[in-house]
Short mmCIF file of C-alpha atoms in Angstrom, two decimals:
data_model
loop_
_atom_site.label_atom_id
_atom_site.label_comp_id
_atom_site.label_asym_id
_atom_site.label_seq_id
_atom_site.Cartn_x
_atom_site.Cartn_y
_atom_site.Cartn_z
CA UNK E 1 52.46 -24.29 -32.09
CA UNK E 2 52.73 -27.80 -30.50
CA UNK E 3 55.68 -28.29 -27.66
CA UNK E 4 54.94 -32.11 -27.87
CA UNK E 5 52.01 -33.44 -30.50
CA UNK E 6 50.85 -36.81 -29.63
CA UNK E 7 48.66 -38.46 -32.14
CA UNK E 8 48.01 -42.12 -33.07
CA UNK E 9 49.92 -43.48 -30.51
CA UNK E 10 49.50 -46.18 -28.21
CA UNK E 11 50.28 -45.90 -24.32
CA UNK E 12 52.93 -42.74 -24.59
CA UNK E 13 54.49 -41.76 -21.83
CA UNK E 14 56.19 -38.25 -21.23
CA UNK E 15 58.91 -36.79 -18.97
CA UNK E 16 61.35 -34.48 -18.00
CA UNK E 17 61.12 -32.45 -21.09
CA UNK E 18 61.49 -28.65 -20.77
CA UNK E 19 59.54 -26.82 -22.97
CA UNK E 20 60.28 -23.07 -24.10
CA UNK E 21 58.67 -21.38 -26.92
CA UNK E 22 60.43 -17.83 -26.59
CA UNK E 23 63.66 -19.32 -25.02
CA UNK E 24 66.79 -19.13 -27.20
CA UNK E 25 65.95 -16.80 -29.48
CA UNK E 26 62.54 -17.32 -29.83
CA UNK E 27 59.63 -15.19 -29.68
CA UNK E 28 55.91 -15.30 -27.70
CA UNK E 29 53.55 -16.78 -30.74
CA UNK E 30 50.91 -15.62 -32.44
CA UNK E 31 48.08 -17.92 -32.39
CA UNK E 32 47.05 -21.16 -30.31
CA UNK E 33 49.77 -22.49 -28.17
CA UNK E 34 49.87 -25.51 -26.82
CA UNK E 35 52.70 -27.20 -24.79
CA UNK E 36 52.30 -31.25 -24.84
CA UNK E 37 48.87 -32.54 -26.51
CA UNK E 38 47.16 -35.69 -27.08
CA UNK E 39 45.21 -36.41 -29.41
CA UNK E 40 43.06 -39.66 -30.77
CA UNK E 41 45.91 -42.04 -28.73
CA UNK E 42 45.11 -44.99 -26.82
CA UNK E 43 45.82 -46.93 -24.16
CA UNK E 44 47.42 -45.20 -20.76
CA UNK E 45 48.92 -41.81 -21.04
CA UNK E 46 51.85 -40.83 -18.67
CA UNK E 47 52.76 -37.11 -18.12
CA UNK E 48 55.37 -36.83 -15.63
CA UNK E 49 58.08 -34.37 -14.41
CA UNK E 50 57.41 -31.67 -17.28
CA UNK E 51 58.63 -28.50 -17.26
CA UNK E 52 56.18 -26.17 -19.48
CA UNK E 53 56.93 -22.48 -20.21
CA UNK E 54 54.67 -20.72 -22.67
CA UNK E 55 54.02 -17.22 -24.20
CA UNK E 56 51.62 -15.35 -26.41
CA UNK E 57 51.12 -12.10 -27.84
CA UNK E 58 47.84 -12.24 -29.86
CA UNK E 59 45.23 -10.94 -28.66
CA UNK E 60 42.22 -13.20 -29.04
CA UNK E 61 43.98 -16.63 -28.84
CA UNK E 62 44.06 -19.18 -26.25
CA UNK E 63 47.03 -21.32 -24.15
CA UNK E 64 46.94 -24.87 -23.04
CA UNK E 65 49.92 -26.02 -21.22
CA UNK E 66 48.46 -30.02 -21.72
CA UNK E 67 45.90 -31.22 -23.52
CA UNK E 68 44.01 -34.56 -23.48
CA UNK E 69 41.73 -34.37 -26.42
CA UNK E 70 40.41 -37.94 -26.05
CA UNK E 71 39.30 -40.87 -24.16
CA UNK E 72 41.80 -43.44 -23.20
CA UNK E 73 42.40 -46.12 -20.84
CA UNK E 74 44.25 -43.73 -18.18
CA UNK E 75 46.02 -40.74 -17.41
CA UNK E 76 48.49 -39.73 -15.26
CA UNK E 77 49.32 -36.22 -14.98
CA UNK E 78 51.66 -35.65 -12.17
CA UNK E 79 54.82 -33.48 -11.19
CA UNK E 80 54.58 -30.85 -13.87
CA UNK E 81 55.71 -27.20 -13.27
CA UNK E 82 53.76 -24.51 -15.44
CA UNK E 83 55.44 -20.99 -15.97
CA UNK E 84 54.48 -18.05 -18.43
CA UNK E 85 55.68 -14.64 -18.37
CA UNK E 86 53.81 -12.50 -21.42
CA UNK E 87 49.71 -13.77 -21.16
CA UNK E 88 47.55 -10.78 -23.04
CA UNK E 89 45.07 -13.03 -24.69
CA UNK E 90 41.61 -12.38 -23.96
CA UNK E 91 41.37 -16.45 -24.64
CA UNK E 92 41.43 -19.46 -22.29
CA UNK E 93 44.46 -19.58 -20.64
CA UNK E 94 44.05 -23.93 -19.27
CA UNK E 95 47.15 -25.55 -17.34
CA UNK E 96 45.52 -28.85 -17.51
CA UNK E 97 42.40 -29.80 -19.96
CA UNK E 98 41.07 -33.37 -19.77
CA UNK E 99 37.68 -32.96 -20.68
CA UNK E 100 36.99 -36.71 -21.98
CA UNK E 101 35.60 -39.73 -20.67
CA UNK E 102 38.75 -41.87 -19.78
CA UNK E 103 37.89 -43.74 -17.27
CA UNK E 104 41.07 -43.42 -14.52
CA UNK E 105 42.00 -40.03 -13.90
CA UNK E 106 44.99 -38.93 -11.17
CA UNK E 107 46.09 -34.94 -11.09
CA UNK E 108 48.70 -34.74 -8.47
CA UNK E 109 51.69 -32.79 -7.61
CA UNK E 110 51.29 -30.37 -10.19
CA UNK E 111 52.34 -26.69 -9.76
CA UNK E 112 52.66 -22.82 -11.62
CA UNK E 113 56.58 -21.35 -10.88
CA UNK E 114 56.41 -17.85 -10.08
CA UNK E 115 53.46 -15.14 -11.19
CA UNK E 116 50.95 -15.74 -13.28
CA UNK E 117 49.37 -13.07 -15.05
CA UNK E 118 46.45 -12.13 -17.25
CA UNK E 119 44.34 -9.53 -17.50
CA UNK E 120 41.82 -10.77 -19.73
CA UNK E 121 39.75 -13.77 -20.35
CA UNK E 122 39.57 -16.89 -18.13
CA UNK E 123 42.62 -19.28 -16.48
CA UNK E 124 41.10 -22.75 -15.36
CA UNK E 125 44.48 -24.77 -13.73
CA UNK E 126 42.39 -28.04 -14.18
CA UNK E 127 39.51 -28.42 -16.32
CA UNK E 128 38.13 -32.16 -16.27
CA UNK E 129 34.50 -31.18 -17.50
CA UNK E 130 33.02 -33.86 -19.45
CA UNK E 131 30.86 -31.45 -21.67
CA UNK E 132 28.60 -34.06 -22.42
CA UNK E 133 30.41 -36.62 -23.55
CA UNK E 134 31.04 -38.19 -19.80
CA UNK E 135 34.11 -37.75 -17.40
CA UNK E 136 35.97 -40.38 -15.58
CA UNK E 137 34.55 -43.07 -13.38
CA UNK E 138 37.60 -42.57 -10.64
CA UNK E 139 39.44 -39.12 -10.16
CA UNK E 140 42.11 -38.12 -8.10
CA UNK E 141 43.65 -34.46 -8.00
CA UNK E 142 45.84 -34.14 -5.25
CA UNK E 143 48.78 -32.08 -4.00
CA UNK E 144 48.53 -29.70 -6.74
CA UNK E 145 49.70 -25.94 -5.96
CA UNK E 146 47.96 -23.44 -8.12
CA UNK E 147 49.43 -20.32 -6.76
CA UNK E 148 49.97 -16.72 -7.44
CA UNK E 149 47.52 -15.78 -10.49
CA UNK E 150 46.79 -11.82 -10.70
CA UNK E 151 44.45 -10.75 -13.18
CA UNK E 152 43.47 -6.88 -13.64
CA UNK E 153 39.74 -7.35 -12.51
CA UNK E 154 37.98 -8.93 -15.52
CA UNK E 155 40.00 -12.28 -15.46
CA UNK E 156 37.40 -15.19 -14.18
CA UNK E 157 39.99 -17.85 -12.33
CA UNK E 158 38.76 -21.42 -11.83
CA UNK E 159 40.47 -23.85 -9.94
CA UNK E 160 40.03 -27.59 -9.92
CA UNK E 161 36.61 -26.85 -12.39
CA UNK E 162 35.49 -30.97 -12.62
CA UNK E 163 32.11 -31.02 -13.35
CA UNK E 164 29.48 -32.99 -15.68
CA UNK E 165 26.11 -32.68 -17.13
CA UNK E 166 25.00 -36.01 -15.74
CA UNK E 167 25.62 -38.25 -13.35
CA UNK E 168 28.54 -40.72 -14.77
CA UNK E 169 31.47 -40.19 -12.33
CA UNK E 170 31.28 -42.74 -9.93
CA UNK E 171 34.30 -41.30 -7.27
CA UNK E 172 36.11 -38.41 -6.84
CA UNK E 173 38.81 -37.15 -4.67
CA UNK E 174 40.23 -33.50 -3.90
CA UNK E 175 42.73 -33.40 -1.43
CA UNK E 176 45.45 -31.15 -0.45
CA UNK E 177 45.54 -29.01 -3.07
CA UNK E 178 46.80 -25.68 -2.27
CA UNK E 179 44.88 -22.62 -4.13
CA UNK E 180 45.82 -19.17 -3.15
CA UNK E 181 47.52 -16.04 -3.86
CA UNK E 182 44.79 -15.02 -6.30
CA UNK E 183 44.17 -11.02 -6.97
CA UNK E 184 42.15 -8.80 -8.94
CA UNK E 185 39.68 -11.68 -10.06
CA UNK E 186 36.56 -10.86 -11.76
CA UNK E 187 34.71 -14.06 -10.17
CA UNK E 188 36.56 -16.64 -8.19
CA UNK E 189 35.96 -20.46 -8.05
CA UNK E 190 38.87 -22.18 -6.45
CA UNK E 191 36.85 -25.70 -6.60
CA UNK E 192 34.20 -26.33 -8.68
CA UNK E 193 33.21 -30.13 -8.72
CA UNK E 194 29.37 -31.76 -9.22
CA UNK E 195 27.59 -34.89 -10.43
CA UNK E 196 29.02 -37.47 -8.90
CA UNK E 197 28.52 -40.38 -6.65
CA UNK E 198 30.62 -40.11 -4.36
CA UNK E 199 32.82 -36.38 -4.26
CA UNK E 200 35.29 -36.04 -1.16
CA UNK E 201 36.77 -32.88 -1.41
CA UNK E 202 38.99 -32.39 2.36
CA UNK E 203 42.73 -30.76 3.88
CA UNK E 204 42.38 -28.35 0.71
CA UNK E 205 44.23 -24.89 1.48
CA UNK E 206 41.73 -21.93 -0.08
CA UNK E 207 43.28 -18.67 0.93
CA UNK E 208 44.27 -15.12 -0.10
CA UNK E 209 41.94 -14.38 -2.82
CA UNK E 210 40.23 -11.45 -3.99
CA UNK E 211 37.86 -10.85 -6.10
CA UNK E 212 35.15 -7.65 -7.13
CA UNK E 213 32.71 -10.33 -8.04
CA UNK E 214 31.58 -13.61 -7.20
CA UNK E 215 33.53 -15.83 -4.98
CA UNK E 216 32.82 -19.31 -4.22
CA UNK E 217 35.38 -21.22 -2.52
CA UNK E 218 33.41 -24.85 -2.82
CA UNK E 219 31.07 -26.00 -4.88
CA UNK E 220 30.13 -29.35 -5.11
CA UNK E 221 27.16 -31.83 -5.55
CA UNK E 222 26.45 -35.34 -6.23
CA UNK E 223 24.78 -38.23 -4.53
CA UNK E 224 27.29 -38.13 -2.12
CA UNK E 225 29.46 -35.58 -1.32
CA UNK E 226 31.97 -34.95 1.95
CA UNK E 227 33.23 -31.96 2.71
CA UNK E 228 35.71 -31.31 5.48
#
């Protein structure tokens, strides 16, 4: 199930779409779900003002609220509210996944409405991990609130998770992102960032979060990296 499926497009741009799966009638779906995705597109990608609310009810399956497949020139993901109210997939449950190497990257102002959650498997609210391929040369992710996840102990929860194999991102910023409320984690990363020339990770709110395993509230690395 696709909410919005971008492919061989040039420079879209979406916003201010509400997106329901199970509203109206409808049901929580059995397999993959995901709410906007792009894929093999070009040019600068705007996602703006979205309001995404997705359910599942198979078991093994995974969610991904958006979904850059590819690299472009840009993206903007800003201003999008996330919401889901049945999650019992043991898969990935991803609010954000833009694990390419486009070269201008800027997260901000994104945010989950009400309670998240999951009891099984992992959530990651942004995942900009290159996975070999290379990740952005300037990323900003700012202002985001990823609040309110409870898992039932074997739930991993990653935050901001932006990290590469090598080192090809040439600046970073993390600021002012809000990440708490989390309970009943397995293992806890809040922000997870690395390999980079320059990270600046600062006035980020880490609070209220439990965990029986390991917690790690920032980790970071790079040639340069301020933390404060």
């Amino acid at each position: 199930f696709y909410g919005i499926h971008l492919l061989n497009v040039s420079s879209p741009t979406v916003k201010y779409n509400y997106i329901n799966n199970s509203a109206g009638g409808g049901t929580a779906h059995g397999n993959s779900l995901y709410g906007i995705f792009l894929n093999q597109d070009a040019g600068d990608f705007e996602c703006t003002y979205n309001s995404i609310h997705l359910d599942i009810k198979t078991s093994y399956y995974s969610m991904y609220f958006i979904r850059c497949e590819n690299k472009i020139s840009s993206e903007n993901i800003s201003y999008n509210t996330f919401l889901t109210d049945t999650t019992i997939s043991t898969g990935n449950l991803v609010f954000i996944y833009a694990a390419n190497a486009t070269p201008v990257k800027t997260i901000r102002g994104n945010s989950i409405s009400g309670t998240i959650t999951k009891p099984w498997g992992s959530i990651i609210c942004y995942n900009g991990d290159g996975s070999g391929s290379g990740n952005s040369s300037n990323e900003i992710i700012t202002e985001n609130n990823f609040s309110n996840i409870n898992s039932h102990g074997t739930c991993n929860i990653y935050g901001i998770y932006t990290s590469t194999v090598s080192n090809n991102t040439s600046a970073r910023k993390i600021t002012k992102n809000i990440l708490a409320n989390w309970t009943n984690c397995n293992n806890a990363y809040p922000i997870l960032v690395g390999y980079c020339d320059t990270n600046l990770v600062s006035f980020n709110i880490i609070n209220n979060i439990s965990c029986k395993g390991t917690f790690t509230g920032i980790s970071y690395s790079g040639a340069m990296s301020l933390c404060f």
